[in-house]
Amino acid sequence: MAFSHDLLQDKTILITGAGKGIGRACALLADKCGATVIAVARTESDLISLKNESSQRLSYWVADVQDEALYEKIRTLGSLHGLINNAGTNRVAPMAEQSDENIDDILNLNVRSAYKVAQAAITPMLSSVAPSIVHMSSQMGFVGSPGRTLYCLSKHAIEGLTKAMAVELAPDNIRVNSVAPTFIKTPMTEPMLKEPAFADMVMNNIPLQRLGSVEDVANACIFLLSELSMTTTGSCLKVDGGWTAQ
């Protein structure tokens, strides 16, 4: 199943963390839906591989989302219709064992860089038609979990940022929403899901009794970028199999 090939026609969409996993799936689907995609990631080989799977419309920037030069480059875009703010990471450990380095890594990448990328995107979006920002959140932005104090902290922050941005930017007709996946099999989660106890815990918390796919998350993101969701802002689209409904 797929969206119309012209759903994002004539729209420029920037996607961070586009080299792997969810970000890559978002880039491929946006490209299939007619968008001019700007894929951002730190690893050029991942971006070259992505480019080889996509149309000529897709271009890529090798950049770190924590780099001020990236924010300035975004501001200089002539127009920007959509942003999927996807880059992020995790550090799993009991709270008593979390190091200052881990705290800084999570807050800088998952929160500060998301804020700075979105802040920069406002400038080109002001001259664009029906712009939309999608922050990558998580079911952990709504619940708590042992060993995930830092990740939960960062994703609860993203949910607050989404709501505040949506209210502030509504007069400029810029919509802001989030997508909150459950555990998805990606390069970041695959090692964790190989642990039987962890895999059992995950499945016991998902009423649908199945993991989501990167394509499931991409579908949600593309819907929120498109004009199918023109009156949706300040909301979260949960792709969590029912985890947070319990």
Tab-separated table of C-alpha atoms in Angstrom:
chain	number	residue	atom	x	y	z
A	1	MET	CA	0.000	0.000	0.000
A	2	ALA	CA	1.240	3.480	-0.798
A	3	PHE	CA	0.154	7.089	-1.091
A	4	SER	CA	-0.509	8.805	-4.409
A	5	HIS	CA	2.616	9.530	-6.401
A	6	ASP	CA	1.713	13.233	-6.508
A	7	LEU	CA	0.746	13.681	-2.852
A	8	LEU	CA	3.864	15.783	-2.161
A	9	GLN	CA	4.353	17.061	-5.711
A	10	ASP	CA	6.242	20.386	-5.876
A	11	LYS	CA	7.070	20.227	-2.158
A	12	THR	CA	10.578	20.389	-0.723
A	13	ILE	CA	10.984	18.105	2.311
A	14	LEU	CA	14.037	18.005	4.586
A	15	ILE	CA	14.628	14.853	6.631
A	16	THR	CA	17.300	14.472	9.315
A	17	GLY	CA	18.751	11.127	10.297
A	18	ALA	CA	17.868	9.966	6.797
A	19	GLY	CA	20.680	7.467	6.318
A	20	LYS	CA	19.175	4.540	8.190
A	21	GLY	CA	16.009	3.116	9.664
A	22	ILE	CA	12.953	5.311	10.005
A	23	GLY	CA	14.569	8.360	8.424
A	24	ARG	CA	15.571	6.387	5.354
A	25	ALA	CA	12.059	4.958	4.987
A	26	CYS	CA	10.627	8.477	5.269
A	27	ALA	CA	12.991	9.751	2.575
A	28	LEU	CA	12.141	6.937	0.180
A	29	LEU	CA	8.389	7.353	0.661
A	30	ALA	CA	8.494	11.152	0.350
A	31	ASP	CA	10.452	10.714	-2.873
A	32	LYS	CA	7.878	8.220	-4.193
A	33	CYS	CA	5.147	10.742	-3.373
A	34	GLY	CA	6.750	13.356	-5.633
A	35	ALA	CA	8.663	15.466	-3.122
A	36	THR	CA	12.027	17.080	-3.679
A	37	VAL	CA	13.788	15.457	-0.735
A	38	ILE	CA	16.840	16.802	1.075
A	39	ALA	CA	18.245	13.895	3.086
A	40	VAL	CA	20.570	14.783	5.963
A	41	ALA	CA	22.906	12.361	7.727
A	42	ARG	CA	26.506	12.147	8.917
A	43	THR	CA	27.512	9.030	6.940
A	44	GLU	CA	27.934	9.694	3.235
A	45	SER	CA	27.907	6.023	2.254
A	46	ASP	CA	24.402	5.672	3.715
A	47	LEU	CA	23.248	8.707	1.759
A	48	ILE	CA	24.797	7.466	-1.472
A	49	SER	CA	22.959	4.174	-1.016
A	50	LEU	CA	19.727	6.095	-0.393
A	51	LYS	CA	20.298	8.213	-3.468
A	52	ASN	CA	20.792	5.078	-5.578
A	53	GLU	CA	17.348	3.822	-4.504
A	54	SER	CA	15.539	7.093	-5.191
A	55	SER	CA	14.726	9.472	-8.022
A	56	GLN	CA	16.879	12.292	-9.313
A	57	ARG	CA	14.856	14.731	-7.202
A	58	LEU	CA	16.489	13.514	-4.004
A	59	SER	CA	19.642	15.299	-2.905
A	60	TYR	CA	21.636	14.856	0.256
A	61	TRP	CA	23.666	16.861	2.726
A	62	VAL	CA	26.426	15.206	4.725
A	63	ALA	CA	26.021	17.091	7.975
A	64	ASP	CA	25.760	16.778	11.747
A	65	VAL	CA	22.459	18.033	13.163
A	66	GLN	CA	24.410	19.583	16.037
A	67	ASP	CA	26.455	21.765	13.666
A	68	GLU	CA	25.612	25.477	13.460
A	69	ALA	CA	26.575	25.413	9.772
A	70	LEU	CA	23.611	23.121	9.069
A	71	TYR	CA	21.154	25.521	10.690
A	72	GLU	CA	22.459	28.378	8.565
A	73	LYS	CA	22.219	26.235	5.421
A	74	ILE	CA	18.577	25.458	6.210
A	75	ARG	CA	17.790	29.141	6.719
A	76	THR	CA	19.121	29.973	3.256
A	77	LEU	CA	16.711	27.618	1.468
A	78	GLY	CA	14.365	29.505	-0.827
A	79	SER	CA	11.408	27.531	0.437
A	80	LEU	CA	10.722	24.513	2.623
A	81	HIS	CA	7.364	22.763	2.782
A	82	GLY	CA	8.154	19.994	5.214
A	83	LEU	CA	10.589	18.863	7.892
A	84	ILE	CA	10.871	15.437	9.489
A	85	ASN	CA	13.011	16.034	12.555
A	86	ASN	CA	14.151	12.447	12.968
A	87	ALA	CA	17.765	12.339	14.188
A	88	GLY	CA	18.154	10.902	17.675
A	89	THR	CA	19.811	8.322	19.893
A	90	ASN	CA	19.417	6.424	23.148
A	91	ARG	CA	21.496	5.523	26.204
A	92	VAL	CA	19.983	2.673	28.217
A	93	ALA	CA	21.094	2.305	31.848
A	94	PRO	CA	19.724	2.628	35.376
A	95	MET	CA	19.441	6.285	36.365
A	96	ALA	CA	22.060	5.903	39.097
A	97	GLU	CA	24.567	4.792	36.466
A	98	GLN	CA	23.925	7.432	33.809
A	99	SER	CA	27.056	9.491	33.208
A	100	ASP	CA	27.232	13.213	32.553
A	101	GLU	CA	28.385	12.340	29.047
A	102	ASN	CA	25.229	10.314	28.434
A	103	ILE	CA	23.031	13.089	29.803
A	104	ASP	CA	24.682	15.627	27.527
A	105	ASP	CA	24.568	13.317	24.490
A	106	ILE	CA	20.815	12.706	24.813
A	107	LEU	CA	19.854	16.294	25.562
A	108	ASN	CA	22.082	17.730	22.842
A	109	LEU	CA	21.039	15.348	20.068
A	110	ASN	CA	17.440	14.487	20.932
A	111	VAL	CA	16.325	17.880	22.232
A	112	ARG	CA	18.684	20.759	21.449
A	113	SER	CA	19.385	19.787	17.854
A	114	ALA	CA	15.691	19.086	17.200
A	115	TYR	CA	14.883	22.549	18.515
A	116	LYS	CA	17.639	24.199	16.471
A	117	VAL	CA	16.748	22.412	13.217
A	118	ALA	CA	13.079	23.332	13.627
A	119	GLN	CA	13.994	26.897	14.549
A	120	ALA	CA	16.060	27.232	11.377
A	121	ALA	CA	13.302	25.684	9.255
A	122	ILE	CA	10.852	28.437	10.197
A	123	THR	CA	12.630	30.979	7.974
A	124	PRO	CA	12.153	29.180	4.604
A	125	MET	CA	8.744	27.902	5.690
A	126	LEU	CA	7.388	31.417	6.063
A	127	SER	CA	7.527	31.784	2.264
A	128	SER	CA	6.085	28.320	1.556
A	129	VAL	CA	2.543	27.072	1.038
A	130	ALA	CA	1.051	24.796	3.732
A	131	PRO	CA	4.323	23.982	5.549
A	132	SER	CA	4.433	21.193	8.109
A	133	ILE	CA	6.935	20.052	10.740
A	134	VAL	CA	6.967	16.495	12.078
A	135	HIS	CA	9.027	15.738	15.185
A	136	MET	CA	10.004	12.116	15.756
A	137	SER	CA	8.787	11.293	19.228
A	138	SER	CA	8.189	7.904	20.836
A	139	GLN	CA	5.683	6.052	22.953
A	140	MET	CA	8.253	6.864	25.661
A	141	GLY	CA	7.111	10.466	25.362
A	142	PHE	CA	3.906	9.381	27.139
A	143	VAL	CA	4.985	6.680	29.584
A	144	GLY	CA	7.960	5.741	31.731
A	145	SER	CA	10.254	2.736	31.508
A	146	PRO	CA	13.111	1.350	33.632
A	147	GLY	CA	16.539	2.163	32.263
A	148	ARG	CA	15.160	4.848	29.959
A	149	THR	CA	15.052	7.978	32.103
A	150	LEU	CA	17.127	9.946	29.586
A	151	TYR	CA	15.188	8.792	26.526
A	152	CYS	CA	11.832	9.396	28.226
A	153	LEU	CA	13.046	12.829	29.329
A	154	SER	CA	13.997	13.742	25.780
A	155	LYS	CA	10.791	12.486	24.165
A	156	HIS	CA	8.527	14.117	26.761
A	157	ALA	CA	10.407	17.316	25.876
A	158	ILE	CA	9.682	16.759	22.176
A	159	GLU	CA	5.966	16.417	22.941
A	160	GLY	CA	6.010	19.707	24.831
A	161	LEU	CA	7.953	21.380	22.048
A	162	THR	CA	5.449	20.108	19.479
A	163	LYS	CA	2.486	21.620	21.309
A	164	ALA	CA	4.191	24.953	22.006
A	165	MET	CA	5.427	25.329	18.429
A	166	ALA	CA	2.007	24.445	17.041
A	167	VAL	CA	0.343	27.212	19.030
A	168	GLU	CA	3.041	29.787	18.346
A	169	LEU	CA	3.334	29.100	14.614
A	170	ALA	CA	-0.365	28.669	13.829
A	171	PRO	CA	-0.728	32.355	12.830
A	172	ASP	CA	1.963	31.698	10.194
A	173	ASN	CA	0.026	28.625	8.978
A	174	ILE	CA	2.907	26.327	9.936
A	175	ARG	CA	1.601	23.046	11.322
A	176	VAL	CA	3.626	21.087	13.889
A	177	ASN	CA	2.929	17.500	14.957
A	178	SER	CA	4.773	14.471	16.242
A	179	VAL	CA	4.830	10.760	15.458
A	180	ALA	CA	5.338	8.341	18.347
A	181	PRO	CA	6.393	4.817	17.357
A	182	THR	CA	6.626	1.792	19.585
A	183	PHE	CA	9.734	-0.357	19.291
A	184	ILE	CA	10.535	-0.671	15.592
A	185	LYS	CA	13.170	-3.015	14.244
A	186	THR	CA	15.959	-0.646	13.218
A	187	PRO	CA	19.759	-0.739	13.496
A	188	MET	CA	19.421	1.013	16.887
A	189	THR	CA	16.852	-1.376	18.388
A	190	GLU	CA	17.821	-4.684	16.750
A	191	PRO	CA	20.493	-5.619	19.336
A	192	MET	CA	18.028	-4.976	22.189
A	193	LEU	CA	15.287	-7.030	20.538
A	194	LYS	CA	17.645	-10.019	20.329
A	195	GLU	CA	17.533	-10.296	24.129
A	196	PRO	CA	14.675	-12.734	24.985
A	197	ALA	CA	13.633	-10.994	28.224
A	198	PHE	CA	13.509	-7.614	26.526
A	199	ALA	CA	11.647	-8.950	23.492
A	200	ASP	CA	9.071	-10.571	25.801
A	201	MET	CA	8.602	-7.319	27.716
A	202	VAL	CA	8.005	-5.437	24.474
A	203	MET	CA	5.472	-7.893	23.089
A	204	ASN	CA	3.633	-8.111	26.411
A	205	ASN	CA	3.052	-4.355	26.225
A	206	ILE	CA	1.782	-4.238	22.631
A	207	PRO	CA	-1.887	-5.275	22.409
A	208	LEU	CA	-1.583	-5.836	18.654
A	209	GLN	CA	1.200	-8.355	19.405
A	210	ARG	CA	3.447	-7.228	16.594
A	211	LEU	CA	6.289	-4.797	16.077
A	212	GLY	CA	5.818	-1.891	13.739
A	213	SER	CA	7.871	-1.420	10.605
A	214	VAL	CA	9.810	1.603	9.441
A	215	GLU	CA	7.241	1.892	6.652
A	216	ASP	CA	4.416	2.179	9.223
A	217	VAL	CA	6.166	5.175	10.762
A	218	ALA	CA	6.957	6.707	7.375
A	219	ASN	CA	3.280	6.475	6.393
A	220	ALA	CA	2.318	8.468	9.487
A	221	CYS	CA	4.948	11.113	8.789
A	222	ILE	CA	3.932	11.558	5.152
A	223	PHE	CA	0.271	11.914	6.150
A	224	LEU	CA	1.191	14.738	8.543
A	225	LEU	CA	3.346	16.445	5.906
A	226	SER	CA	0.596	16.325	3.331
A	227	GLU	CA	-2.530	18.357	2.774
A	228	LEU	CA	-4.547	15.358	3.961
A	229	SER	CA	-3.924	16.666	7.487
A	230	MET	CA	-4.483	20.384	6.957
A	231	THR	CA	-6.318	20.956	10.255
A	232	THR	CA	-4.080	18.720	12.343
A	233	THR	CA	-1.552	20.577	14.482
A	234	GLY	CA	-0.226	20.205	18.015
A	235	SER	CA	-1.094	16.508	17.894
A	236	CYS	CA	0.744	13.222	18.115
A	237	LEU	CA	0.061	10.307	15.798
A	238	LYS	CA	0.945	7.216	17.814
A	239	VAL	CA	2.221	4.199	15.917
A	240	ASP	CA	2.496	2.095	19.039
A	241	GLY	CA	0.255	-0.946	18.583
A	242	GLY	CA	-1.820	0.182	21.563
A	243	TRP	CA	1.050	0.414	24.095
A	244	THR	CA	-0.020	3.778	25.543
A	245	ALA	CA	-3.752	2.964	25.471
A	246	GLN	CA	-3.417	0.637	28.458
